[in-house]
Amino acid sequence: MNVNQVLQNTLSPDASTRQNAEQQLLQAADVDFSGYLSTLAQELANEQAQSHIRAAAGIALKNSFSAREYSRLREVQDRWLQHVDPNIKKSVKDLALKTLASNDARAGQSAAQFIASIAAIELPRDQWPELMATLVQNVGEGADHLKQASLTTIGFICETEDSDLRDSLTQHSNAILTAVVQGARKEEANADVRNAAITALGDSLEFVRTNFENEGERNYIMQVICEATQSDDPRIQQGAFGCLNRIMGLYYDKMRFYMEKALFGLTIIGMKNDEEDVAKLAVEFWCTVCEEEISIEDDNAQAAAEDSAELSRPHFYFTRVAYQEVVPVLLQLLTKQDEDATDDEYNISRAAYQCLQLYAQAIGGHIIPPVLTFVESNLQHESWHNRDAAVSAFGAIMEGPEEKVLDPLVKQALPVLIDMMNDSVIQVKDSAAYALGRICESVPDSIDPKEHLPPLISALFSGLSSNPKMAASCCWALMNLADRFAGDPGCQENPLSPHFQDSITHLLQVTERGDADNQLRTAAYEVLNSFVTNSAIDSLPIIATLSTVILERLDKTVPMQQQIVSVEDRLTLEEMQNSLTSVLLAIIQRLEGEIKPQADRIMVILLRVLGAVGSKSSVPDTVFATVGALSNALETDFLGYMDAFIPYLYNALGNQDEPGLCAMAIGLVSDISRSLGEKVQPYCNDFMNYLLSNLRGTHLGNQFKPAILQTFGDIAQAIGGHFDDYLSVVAQVLQQAASVTVQPDGSYELIEYVISLREGIMDAWGGIIIAMKGSGKTNLLPPYVDSIFQLLSIVFQDQNRSENLLRSAMGVIGDLADAFPSGEYSNYYRVDWVSQMIKETRGNRDFSARTTDTARWAREQVKRQTMQGVQQM
């Protein structure tokens, strides 16, 4: 392998050339990993090589220790630990450290990334003990470029998400802090070095908690950062304000002295900085303060409710103390809009809006006087920037102050805001629509159905039609409006009813406009969806008529598949088909059994769509969801469509290239099983084979396994005693799944997975027990009772458990007791943890009535079981 040429090709703009080169590197690593590392490390350290080749070598080395999947990451790390000679490891690491001293900044940057990837493996295992000492020495004694590269390395190491490495870094806090603070001081003449140090300091703040507890060390760190906010270099200023943000989030309880002495003034000056990126970070500092104080108030309220004073946190009310200085600055920053900004562009005006929202939540009604003063002064201003800021400011404070305080203000403002929808400037109209949406979301009771609703709906529909740029805001407001005025479930009429027909007609017209772009069309269909979902009974005939229109439109999209000539055409068509199918889904869910007269046509068109779409399309996902809704609505009558639909379902269940579609198909098997009941039995052999194959395969991630286990339970309940054909295999799978555990300090993702896996196991056993009891086959269950109670015991002992898991566990406890009414298993039910588990679940005030009722029912079944057991004695 010509390593130079291969590395050159990894940077090629041609995708095929690039992919071939990457494949060659992977093959070389598989054949001789040690030799591969040595060759690339030598190229990385080669001062005679071209800069981009050296950088590519470093990236390839780093990628050798990277993987998206956790299991794959462990594999590549083990390859380094167990299959590379210690001498080669030392040589490779020494070459990487040597490269940090290179005058070639790109090579130094790549070496820093590579060193961080090795550190992630070795530092948690107490290996490479000289690394941090070397980096500190480099910062203290090295040339500027070595200082910068070494600080960058520390930053890369500290920004890790690896939990093992994060734990180990606390042991190195002194070394880390020595290096980064030394480089970040104002005495450091080289701005690049100081910038790298400030960046690394920001990344390391979480690991220097012990140092931060020491007042002297903390004072020095804060002094260095505060001085950095006054640097002439905007990069250093940004880094310094970024550090302050992280410090406020990590060490709020230590910040009172610094806020009083320096941070109030520094951050307000920072918000006024002409460098927008600096100003944004100063604004974000106050966002962090708000978030912390909102969180503290919530935590303290919870502690008070539980009468746990020791759990309360110190609250210094920084936001309340400073609002008279901070809020006016935020309001002025709202006027700094960029009229050319894209929807997802985060600029100073949007940062200020976000902060104002949080400030309102943090200080409640205190926010109203300064904001109202600003609104009144600017609402009729000749500059659209000021009018827009006034409208935005009013909308921003709709969450936080008490509704009874906002109510008269909103009632007074609504006619004005509705009128602002006619402003001559699109930005102002868009902000008015968004402010109206905020009102609909946060203070909906202030909207009078008779006085405000007609002009409000009219204004929003007018805005939706007038300019695609307003589509998102108008649609969000209309959806909030529909949610607000839906009325009670099952109501005969609601405030939307008089406007329903006109609204549907208007939305259909918007989607058919010749100048409607994808964004406008999709947004209009989303509103249509919301109106259908929130409709009253008196609007159902209109929805039935709407279904005919939607089906006609969906049917017309099928021939369009043959007219696609570009990727853009395909995406446009998919978006249209997804939108139409989503509306059809909402219609089916709203009409329920009343959809039956349209069922034949619906299935014919959905099958045509499935037959026409290409691979990797997102449309089948939406179609499958719609088929699931139709099966729920038709129940056993859905059987007539199974033979025509089943090939698509089987294909999706076995589709290893599209895990998302496969997962959707798994959920659909559950829907169909519940709908058809015993009539699903002829399809169950194939269902079970696909599901078991997916469990054992590697193409689906772990996150899909709980759904498969749950589906076993649904199939069991559907076919009752016929499930005995699958019982032994499924029981073995459930027992294996129950053996999966996680350490208390495991990652959040792994803990969540184990909880959901146990939910799936419990749901499966619940369905199986009910099936066997209902068919008189409980004699098949005894071999599995012990393993069921073992899992229940594990769930009880593990503090990581969800409400869903506990509800399912209560169901299994009760169902199993009910299945053996003669007290055959009373000895299992007499152990203390069973009654304790039921008591804790039944008494949890945060749980839903459904969960507590299930726990009460389980308690009654347990009582019967234990009483019968006593009588047998």
mmCIF file with all atom_site columns, C-alpha atoms in Angstrom, residues 205 212 221-222 225 242-252 255:
data_model
loop_
_atom_site.group_PDB
_atom_site.id
_atom_site.type_symbol
_atom_site.label_atom_id
_atom_site.label_alt_id
_atom_site.label_comp_id
_atom_site.label_asym_id
_atom_site.label_entity_id
_atom_site.label_seq_id
_atom_site.pdbx_PDB_ins_code
_atom_site.Cartn_x
_atom_site.Cartn_y
_atom_site.Cartn_z
_atom_site.occupancy
_atom_site.B_iso_or_equiv
_atom_site.pdbx_formal_charge
_atom_site.auth_seq_id
_atom_site.auth_comp_id
_atom_site.auth_asym_id
_atom_site.auth_atom_id
_atom_site.pdbx_PDB_model_num
ATOM 1  C CA . LEU A 1 205 ? -14.165 22.751 34.586 1.00 0.00 ? 205 LEU A CA 1
ATOM 2  C CA . PHE A 1 212 ? -12.971 24.843 43.014 1.00 0.00 ? 212 PHE A CA 1
ATOM 3  C CA . ILE A 1 221 ? -9.292  30.762 38.473 1.00 0.00 ? 221 ILE A CA 1
ATOM 4  C CA . MET A 1 222 ? -12.081 33.346 38.511 1.00 0.00 ? 222 MET A CA 1
ATOM 5  C CA . ILE A 1 225 ? -11.280 34.146 33.507 1.00 0.00 ? 225 ILE A CA 1
ATOM 6  C CA . GLY A 1 242 ? -18.116 30.330 27.756 1.00 0.00 ? 242 GLY A CA 1
ATOM 7  C CA . CYS A 1 243 ? -16.166 29.425 30.915 1.00 0.00 ? 243 CYS A CA 1
ATOM 8  C CA . LEU A 1 244 ? -18.409 31.657 33.020 1.00 0.00 ? 244 LEU A CA 1
ATOM 9  C CA . ASN A 1 245 ? -21.480 29.942 31.574 1.00 0.00 ? 245 ASN A CA 1
ATOM 10 C CA . ARG A 1 246 ? -20.163 26.514 32.557 1.00 0.00 ? 246 ARG A CA 1
ATOM 11 C CA . ILE A 1 247 ? -19.043 27.695 35.987 1.00 0.00 ? 247 ILE A CA 1
ATOM 12 C CA . MET A 1 248 ? -22.487 29.131 36.721 1.00 0.00 ? 248 MET A CA 1
ATOM 13 C CA . GLY A 1 249 ? -24.057 25.808 35.723 1.00 0.00 ? 249 GLY A CA 1
ATOM 14 C CA . LEU A 1 250 ? -21.605 23.742 37.771 1.00 0.00 ? 250 LEU A CA 1
ATOM 15 C CA . TYR A 1 251 ? -20.887 25.932 40.787 1.00 0.00 ? 251 TYR A CA 1
ATOM 16 C CA . TYR A 1 252 ? -23.864 28.249 41.309 1.00 0.00 ? 252 TYR A CA 1
ATOM 17 C CA . MET A 1 255 ? -20.968 32.408 42.797 1.00 0.00 ? 255 MET A CA 1
#
